């Protein structure tokens, strides 16, 4: 049985640079992202964007090239949050 994967792109940049943050968010909006989350890590904004395919992730990464960001790609097994929630009720 083949397991589904989330094709993840992590984008890190200076959290104090609001203009850069808006530019990153607007470029991600134009992609086939399946969703994203953002956290602040000691002044560094880290956006984790999820994609259905490696090609969609690569297209998004290409759209962010030339910006003052660091990017990291990863493939992860999705977390079944409903299953975790149901187990917590037992």
XYZ file of N, CA, C and O in Angstrom, residues 3-67:
260
model
N 1.734 5.032 0.696
C 1.330 6.066 1.646
C 1.390 7.428 0.973
O 2.315 7.718 0.216
N 0.429 8.248 1.285
C 0.439 9.612 0.789
C 1.476 10.419 1.542
O 1.746 10.166 2.711
N 2.034 11.392 0.864
C 3.018 12.273 1.482
C 2.590 13.723 1.321
O 1.965 14.086 0.322
N 2.932 14.530 2.305
C 2.853 15.976 2.157
C 4.199 16.421 1.610
O 5.250 16.048 2.145
N 4.172 17.181 0.565
C 5.396 17.739 -0.015
C 5.520 19.150 0.545
O 4.751 20.044 0.189
N 6.465 19.326 1.461
C 6.556 20.518 2.291
C 7.680 21.428 1.820
O 8.757 20.959 1.426
N 7.402 22.722 1.867
C 8.420 23.738 1.611
C 8.451 24.656 2.824
O 7.448 25.298 3.143
N 9.585 24.678 3.528
C 9.755 25.592 4.648
C 10.508 26.811 4.153
O 11.552 26.692 3.506
N 9.958 27.977 4.474
C 10.532 29.249 4.038
C 10.833 30.064 5.289
O 9.919 30.338 6.083
N 12.078 30.445 5.485
C 12.486 31.214 6.662
C 13.027 32.565 6.219
O 13.766 32.658 5.230
N 12.650 33.603 6.976
C 13.135 34.949 6.667
C 13.023 35.820 7.905
O 12.383 35.444 8.899
N 13.619 37.011 7.842
C 13.616 37.958 8.954
C 12.177 38.379 9.252
O 11.520 39.022 8.429
N 11.698 38.020 10.438
C 10.327 38.329 10.816
C 10.049 39.811 10.959
O 8.887 40.238 10.929
N 11.081 40.633 11.119
C 10.902 42.080 11.240
C 10.662 42.743 9.884
O 10.208 43.893 9.826
N 10.917 42.054 8.800
C 10.754 42.601 7.449
C 9.330 42.330 6.959
O 9.054 41.337 6.292
N 8.408 43.227 7.324
C 6.994 43.043 6.985
C 6.748 43.023 5.478
O 5.909 42.268 4.993
N 7.490 43.844 4.741
C 7.307 43.888 3.282
C 7.685 42.540 2.660
O 6.983 42.047 1.768
N 8.761 41.951 3.141
C 9.177 40.647 2.628
C 8.139 39.591 2.987
O 7.794 38.744 2.164
N 7.621 39.647 4.202
C 6.589 38.714 4.623
C 5.356 38.784 3.738
O 4.798 37.755 3.335
N 4.924 39.987 3.403
C 3.764 40.150 2.520
C 4.055 39.633 1.121
O 3.201 39.024 0.476
N 5.281 39.864 0.641
C 5.667 39.387 -0.690
C 5.688 37.854 -0.729
O 5.170 37.244 -1.679
N 6.242 37.227 0.292
C 6.269 35.764 0.355
C 4.840 35.232 0.370
O 4.493 34.316 -0.386
N 3.991 35.812 1.227
C 2.603 35.349 1.323
C 1.857 35.530 0.002
O 1.099 34.648 -0.416
N 2.064 36.641 -0.673
C 1.358 36.866 -1.934
C 1.832 35.906 -3.018
O 1.021 35.416 -3.813
N 3.114 35.602 -3.046
C 3.600 34.638 -4.045
C 3.110 33.225 -3.744
O 2.781 32.472 -4.656
N 3.027 32.865 -2.467
C 2.486 31.554 -2.112
C 1.003 31.459 -2.465
O 0.522 30.393 -2.838
N 0.287 32.566 -2.341
C -1.137 32.577 -2.675
C -1.365 32.184 -4.133
O -2.384 31.577 -4.473
N -0.417 32.514 -4.986
C -0.547 32.239 -6.420
C -0.134 30.811 -6.789
O -0.167 30.455 -7.958
N 0.239 30.010 -5.809
C 0.679 28.637 -6.070
C -0.450 27.654 -5.790
O -1.531 28.034 -5.355
N -0.158 26.381 -6.002
C -1.120 25.316 -5.698
C -0.908 24.774 -4.289
O -1.037 23.573 -4.055
N -0.620 25.658 -3.347
C -0.425 25.245 -1.964
C -1.723 24.684 -1.402
O -2.799 25.226 -1.619
N -1.596 23.581 -0.663
C -2.760 22.966 -0.020
C -3.000 23.561 1.361
O -3.940 23.180 2.045
N -2.162 24.486 1.768
C -2.286 25.134 3.071
C -0.921 25.496 3.600
O 0.106 25.098 3.041
N -0.912 26.273 4.672
C 0.352 26.687 5.251
C 0.163 27.085 6.704
O -0.963 27.333 7.146
N 1.263 27.112 7.415
C 1.271 27.599 8.786
C 2.520 28.451 8.956
O 3.480 28.332 8.185
N 2.495 29.315 9.960
C 3.640 30.186 10.199
C 3.911 30.252 11.696
O 2.984 30.249 12.508
N 5.190 30.274 12.038
C 5.623 30.426 13.425
C 6.782 31.408 13.478
O 7.492 31.600 12.482
N 6.942 32.034 14.638
C 8.078 32.925 14.881
C 9.086 32.165 15.732
O 8.747 31.685 16.813
N 10.296 32.038 15.229
C 11.375 31.371 15.966
C 12.483 32.382 16.233
O 13.347 32.603 15.388
N 12.402 33.026 17.375
C 13.423 34.007 17.791
C 13.640 35.098 16.741
O 14.771 35.399 16.376
N 12.556 35.651 16.224
C 12.652 36.736 15.249
C 12.708 36.282 13.805
O 12.703 37.101 12.893
N 12.768 34.990 13.585
C 12.745 34.445 12.226
C 11.354 33.890 11.964
O 10.868 33.057 12.726
N 10.727 34.361 10.914
C 9.423 33.832 10.518
C 9.664 32.575 9.679
O 10.450 32.598 8.728
N 9.002 31.486 10.056
C 9.119 30.234 9.315
C 7.727 29.846 8.835
O 6.835 29.575 9.643
N 7.546 29.870 7.529
C 6.285 29.460 6.910
C 6.475 28.046 6.391
O 7.436 27.761 5.672
N 5.565 27.163 6.756
C 5.569 25.798 6.248
C 4.391 25.677 5.303
O 3.241 25.800 5.718
N 4.679 25.489 4.018
C 3.646 25.371 2.989
C 3.578 23.926 2.519
O 4.612 23.263 2.360
N 2.352 23.445 2.322
C 2.112 22.049 1.944
C 1.638 21.973 0.497
O 0.800 22.777 0.072
N 2.159 20.981 -0.228
C 1.812 20.814 -1.635
C 1.462 19.356 -1.911
O 1.941 18.445 -1.247
N 0.642 19.147 -2.935
C 0.202 17.806 -3.305
C 1.223 17.057 -4.140
O 1.166 15.839 -4.246
N 2.153 17.783 -4.757
C 3.141 17.122 -5.610
C 4.487 17.835 -5.506
O 4.545 19.036 -5.207
N 5.558 17.115 -5.776
C 6.881 17.750 -5.805
C 6.966 18.845 -6.873
O 7.652 19.844 -6.680
N 6.250 18.659 -7.976
C 6.282 19.673 -9.040
C 5.659 20.985 -8.573
O 6.193 22.065 -8.857
N 4.529 20.904 -7.849
C 3.908 22.127 -7.325
C 4.837 22.817 -6.334
O 4.957 24.046 -6.319
N 5.514 22.017 -5.499
C 6.461 22.582 -4.532
C 7.619 23.259 -5.249
O 8.032 24.362 -4.889
N 8.141 22.623 -6.294
C 9.259 23.196 -7.050
C 8.860 24.497 -7.731
O 9.645 25.450 -7.775
N 7.645 24.558 -8.243
C 7.151 25.784 -8.870
C 7.070 26.910 -7.853
O 7.449 28.053 -8.133
N 6.576 26.591 -6.647
C 6.493 27.603 -5.592
C 7.885 28.086 -5.194
O 8.110 29.293 -5.034
N 8.830 27.164 -5.060
C 10.202 27.535 -4.694
C 10.821 28.432 -5.764
O 11.492 29.415 -5.444
N 10.562 28.130 -7.018
C 11.094 28.956 -8.109
C 10.519 30.364 -8.041
O 11.221 31.340 -8.342
N 9.272 30.486 -7.625
C 8.646 31.803 -7.509
C 9.208 32.640 -6.369
O 9.002 33.853 -6.327
N 9.913 32.009 -5.439
C 10.502 32.723 -4.305
C 11.996 32.976 -4.484
O 12.614 33.640 -3.643
N 12.564 32.452 -5.578
C 13.988 32.666 -5.824
C 14.275 34.154 -5.972
O 13.470 34.913 -6.514
N 15.423 34.569 -5.472
C 15.820 35.970 -5.556
C 15.374 36.777 -4.347
O 15.808 37.919 -4.189
N 14.533 36.204 -3.492
C 14.131 36.890 -2.272
C 15.087 36.501 -1.148
O 15.744 35.461 -1.202
